[in-house]
Coordinates of N, CA and C in Angstrom, one line a residue:
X1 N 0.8 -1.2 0.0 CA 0.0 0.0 0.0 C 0.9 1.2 0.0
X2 N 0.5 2.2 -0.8 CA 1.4 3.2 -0.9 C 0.4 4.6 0.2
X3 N 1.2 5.3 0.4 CA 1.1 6.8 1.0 C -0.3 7.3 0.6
X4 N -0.3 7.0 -0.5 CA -1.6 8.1 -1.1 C -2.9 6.8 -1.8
X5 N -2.9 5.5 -1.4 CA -4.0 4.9 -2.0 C -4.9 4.6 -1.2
X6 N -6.1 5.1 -1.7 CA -7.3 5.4 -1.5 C -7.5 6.7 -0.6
X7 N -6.9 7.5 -1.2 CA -7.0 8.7 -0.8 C -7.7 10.0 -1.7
X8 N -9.0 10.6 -1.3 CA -8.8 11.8 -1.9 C -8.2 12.9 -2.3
X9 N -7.7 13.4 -3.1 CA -7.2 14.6 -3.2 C -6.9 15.8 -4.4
X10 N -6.9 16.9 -3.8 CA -7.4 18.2 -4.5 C -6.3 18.5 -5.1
X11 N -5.9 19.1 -6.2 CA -4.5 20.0 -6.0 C -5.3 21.9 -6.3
X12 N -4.8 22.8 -6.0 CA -5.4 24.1 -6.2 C -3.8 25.2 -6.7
X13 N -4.5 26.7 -7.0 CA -3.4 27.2 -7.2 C -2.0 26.9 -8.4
X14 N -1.1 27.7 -8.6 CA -0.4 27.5 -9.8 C 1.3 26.7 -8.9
X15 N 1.2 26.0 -9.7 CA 2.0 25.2 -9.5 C 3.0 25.0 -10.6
X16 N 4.7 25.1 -9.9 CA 6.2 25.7 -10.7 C 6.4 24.1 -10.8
X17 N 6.6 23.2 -10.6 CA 7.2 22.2 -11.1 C 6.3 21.4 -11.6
X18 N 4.9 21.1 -12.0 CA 4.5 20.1 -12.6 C 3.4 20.4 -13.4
X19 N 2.8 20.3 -14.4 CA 1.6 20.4 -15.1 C 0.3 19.8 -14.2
X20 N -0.7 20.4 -14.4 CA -1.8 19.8 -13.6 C -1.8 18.3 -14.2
X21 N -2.1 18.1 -15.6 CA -1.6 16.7 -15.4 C -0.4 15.7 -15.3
X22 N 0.7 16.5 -15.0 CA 1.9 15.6 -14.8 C 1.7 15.5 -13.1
X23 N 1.1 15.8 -12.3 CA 1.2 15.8 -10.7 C -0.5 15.2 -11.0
X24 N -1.2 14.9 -11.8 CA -2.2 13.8 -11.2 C -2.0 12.5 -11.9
X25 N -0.9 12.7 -13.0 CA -0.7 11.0 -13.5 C 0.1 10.3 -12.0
X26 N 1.0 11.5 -11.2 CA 1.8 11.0 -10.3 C 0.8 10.5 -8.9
X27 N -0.1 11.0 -8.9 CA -1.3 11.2 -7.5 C -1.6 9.6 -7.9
X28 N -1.8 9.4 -8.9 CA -2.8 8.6 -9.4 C -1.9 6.9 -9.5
X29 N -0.8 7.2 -10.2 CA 0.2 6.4 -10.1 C 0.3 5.2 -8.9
X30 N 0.7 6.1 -7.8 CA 0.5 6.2 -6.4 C -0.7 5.6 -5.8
X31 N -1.5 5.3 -6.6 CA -3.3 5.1 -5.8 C -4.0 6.3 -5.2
X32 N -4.1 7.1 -5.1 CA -5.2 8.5 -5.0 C -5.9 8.7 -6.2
X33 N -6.6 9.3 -5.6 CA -8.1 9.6 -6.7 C -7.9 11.4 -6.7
X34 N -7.6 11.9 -7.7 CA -7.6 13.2 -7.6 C -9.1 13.8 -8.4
X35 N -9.6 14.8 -7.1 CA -11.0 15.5 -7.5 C -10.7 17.3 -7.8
X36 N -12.0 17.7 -8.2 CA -11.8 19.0 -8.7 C -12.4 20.0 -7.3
X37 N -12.8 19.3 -6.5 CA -13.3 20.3 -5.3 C -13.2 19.6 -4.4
X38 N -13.5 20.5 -2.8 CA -12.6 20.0 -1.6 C -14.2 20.1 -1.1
X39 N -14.2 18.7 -0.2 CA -15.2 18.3 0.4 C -15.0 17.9 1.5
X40 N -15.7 17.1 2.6 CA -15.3 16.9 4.3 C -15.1 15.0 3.6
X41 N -15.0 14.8 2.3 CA -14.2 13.3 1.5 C -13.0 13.7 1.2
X42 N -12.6 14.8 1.1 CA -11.1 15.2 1.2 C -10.5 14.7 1.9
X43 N -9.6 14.3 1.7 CA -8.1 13.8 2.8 C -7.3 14.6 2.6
X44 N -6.5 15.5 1.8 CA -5.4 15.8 1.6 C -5.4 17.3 0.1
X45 N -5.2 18.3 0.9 CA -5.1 19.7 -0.1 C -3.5 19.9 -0.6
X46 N -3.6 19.4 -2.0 CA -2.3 20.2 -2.6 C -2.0 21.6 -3.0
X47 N -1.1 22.8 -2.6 CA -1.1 23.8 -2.4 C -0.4 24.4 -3.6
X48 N -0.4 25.0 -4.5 CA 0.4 25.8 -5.2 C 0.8 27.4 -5.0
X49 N 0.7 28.1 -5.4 CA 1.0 29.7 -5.4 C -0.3 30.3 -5.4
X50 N -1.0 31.4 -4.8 CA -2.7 31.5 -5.2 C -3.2 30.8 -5.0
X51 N -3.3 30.1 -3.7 CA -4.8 28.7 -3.7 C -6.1 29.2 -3.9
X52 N -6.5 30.6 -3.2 CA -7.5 30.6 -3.0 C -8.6 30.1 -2.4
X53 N -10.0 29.8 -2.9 CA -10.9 29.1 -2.4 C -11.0 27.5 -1.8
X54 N -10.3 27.3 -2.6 CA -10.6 25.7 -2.2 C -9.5 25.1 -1.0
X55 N -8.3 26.5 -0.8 CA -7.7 26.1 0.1 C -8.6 27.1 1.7
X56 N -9.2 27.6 1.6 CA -10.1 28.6 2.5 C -10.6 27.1 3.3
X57 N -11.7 26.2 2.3 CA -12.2 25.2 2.7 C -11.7 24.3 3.2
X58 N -10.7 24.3 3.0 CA -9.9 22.6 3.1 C -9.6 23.4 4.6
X59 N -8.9 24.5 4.9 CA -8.7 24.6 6.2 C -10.0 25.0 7.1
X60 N -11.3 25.4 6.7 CA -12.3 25.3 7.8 C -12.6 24.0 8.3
X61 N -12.5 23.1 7.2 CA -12.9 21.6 7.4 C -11.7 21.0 8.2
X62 N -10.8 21.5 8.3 CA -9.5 20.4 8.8 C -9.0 19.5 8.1
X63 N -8.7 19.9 6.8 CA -8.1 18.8 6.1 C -6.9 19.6 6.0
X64 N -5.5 18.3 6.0 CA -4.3 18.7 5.4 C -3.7 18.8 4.6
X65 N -3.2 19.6 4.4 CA -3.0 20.9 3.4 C -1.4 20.8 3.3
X66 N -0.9 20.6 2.3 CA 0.8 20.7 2.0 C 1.5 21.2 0.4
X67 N 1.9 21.7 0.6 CA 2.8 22.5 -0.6 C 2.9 21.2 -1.5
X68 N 3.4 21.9 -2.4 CA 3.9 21.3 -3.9 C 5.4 20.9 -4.1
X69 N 5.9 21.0 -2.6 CA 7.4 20.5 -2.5 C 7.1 19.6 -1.3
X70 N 6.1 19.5 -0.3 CA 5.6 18.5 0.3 C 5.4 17.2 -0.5
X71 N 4.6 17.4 -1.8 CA 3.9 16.5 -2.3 C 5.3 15.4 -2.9
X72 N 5.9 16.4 -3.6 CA 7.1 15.8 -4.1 C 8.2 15.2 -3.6
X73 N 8.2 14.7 -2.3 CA 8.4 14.3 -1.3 C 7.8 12.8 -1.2
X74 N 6.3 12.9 -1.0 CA 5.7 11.4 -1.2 C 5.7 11.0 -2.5
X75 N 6.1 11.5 -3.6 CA 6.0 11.4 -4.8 C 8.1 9.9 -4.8

């Protein structure tokens, strides 16, 4: 079992090292299910530059939230 399978997760904001789909072939790779909005089925907020809204949510709800050099890490 890997880090990220069967895990939800969002990515939001502009992100310097990967294309939106080069960091969800990798989410996915991995076993995660990557969605387009953050819900209380979220597990896990990927953060780029500018999150905005969907990172607002992800922290009212208590979901965790980590950078785009975080990710790359479990990657």
């Amino acid at each position: 079992m890997t880090k990220l399978e069967g895990k939800k997760i969002v990515v939001t904001g502009t992100l310097t090292k990967y294309s939106r789909d080069e960091i969800t072939e990798k989410i996915e790779a991995l076993g995660g299910d990557v969605t387009g909005s953050v819900s209380s089925k979220t597990d896990l907020l990927i953060v780029g530059e500018d999150p905005g809204s969907k990172w607002r949510k992800a922290k009212e709800l208590g979901i965790e939230i980590i950078t785009e050099s975080d990710a790359e890490k479990l990657f």
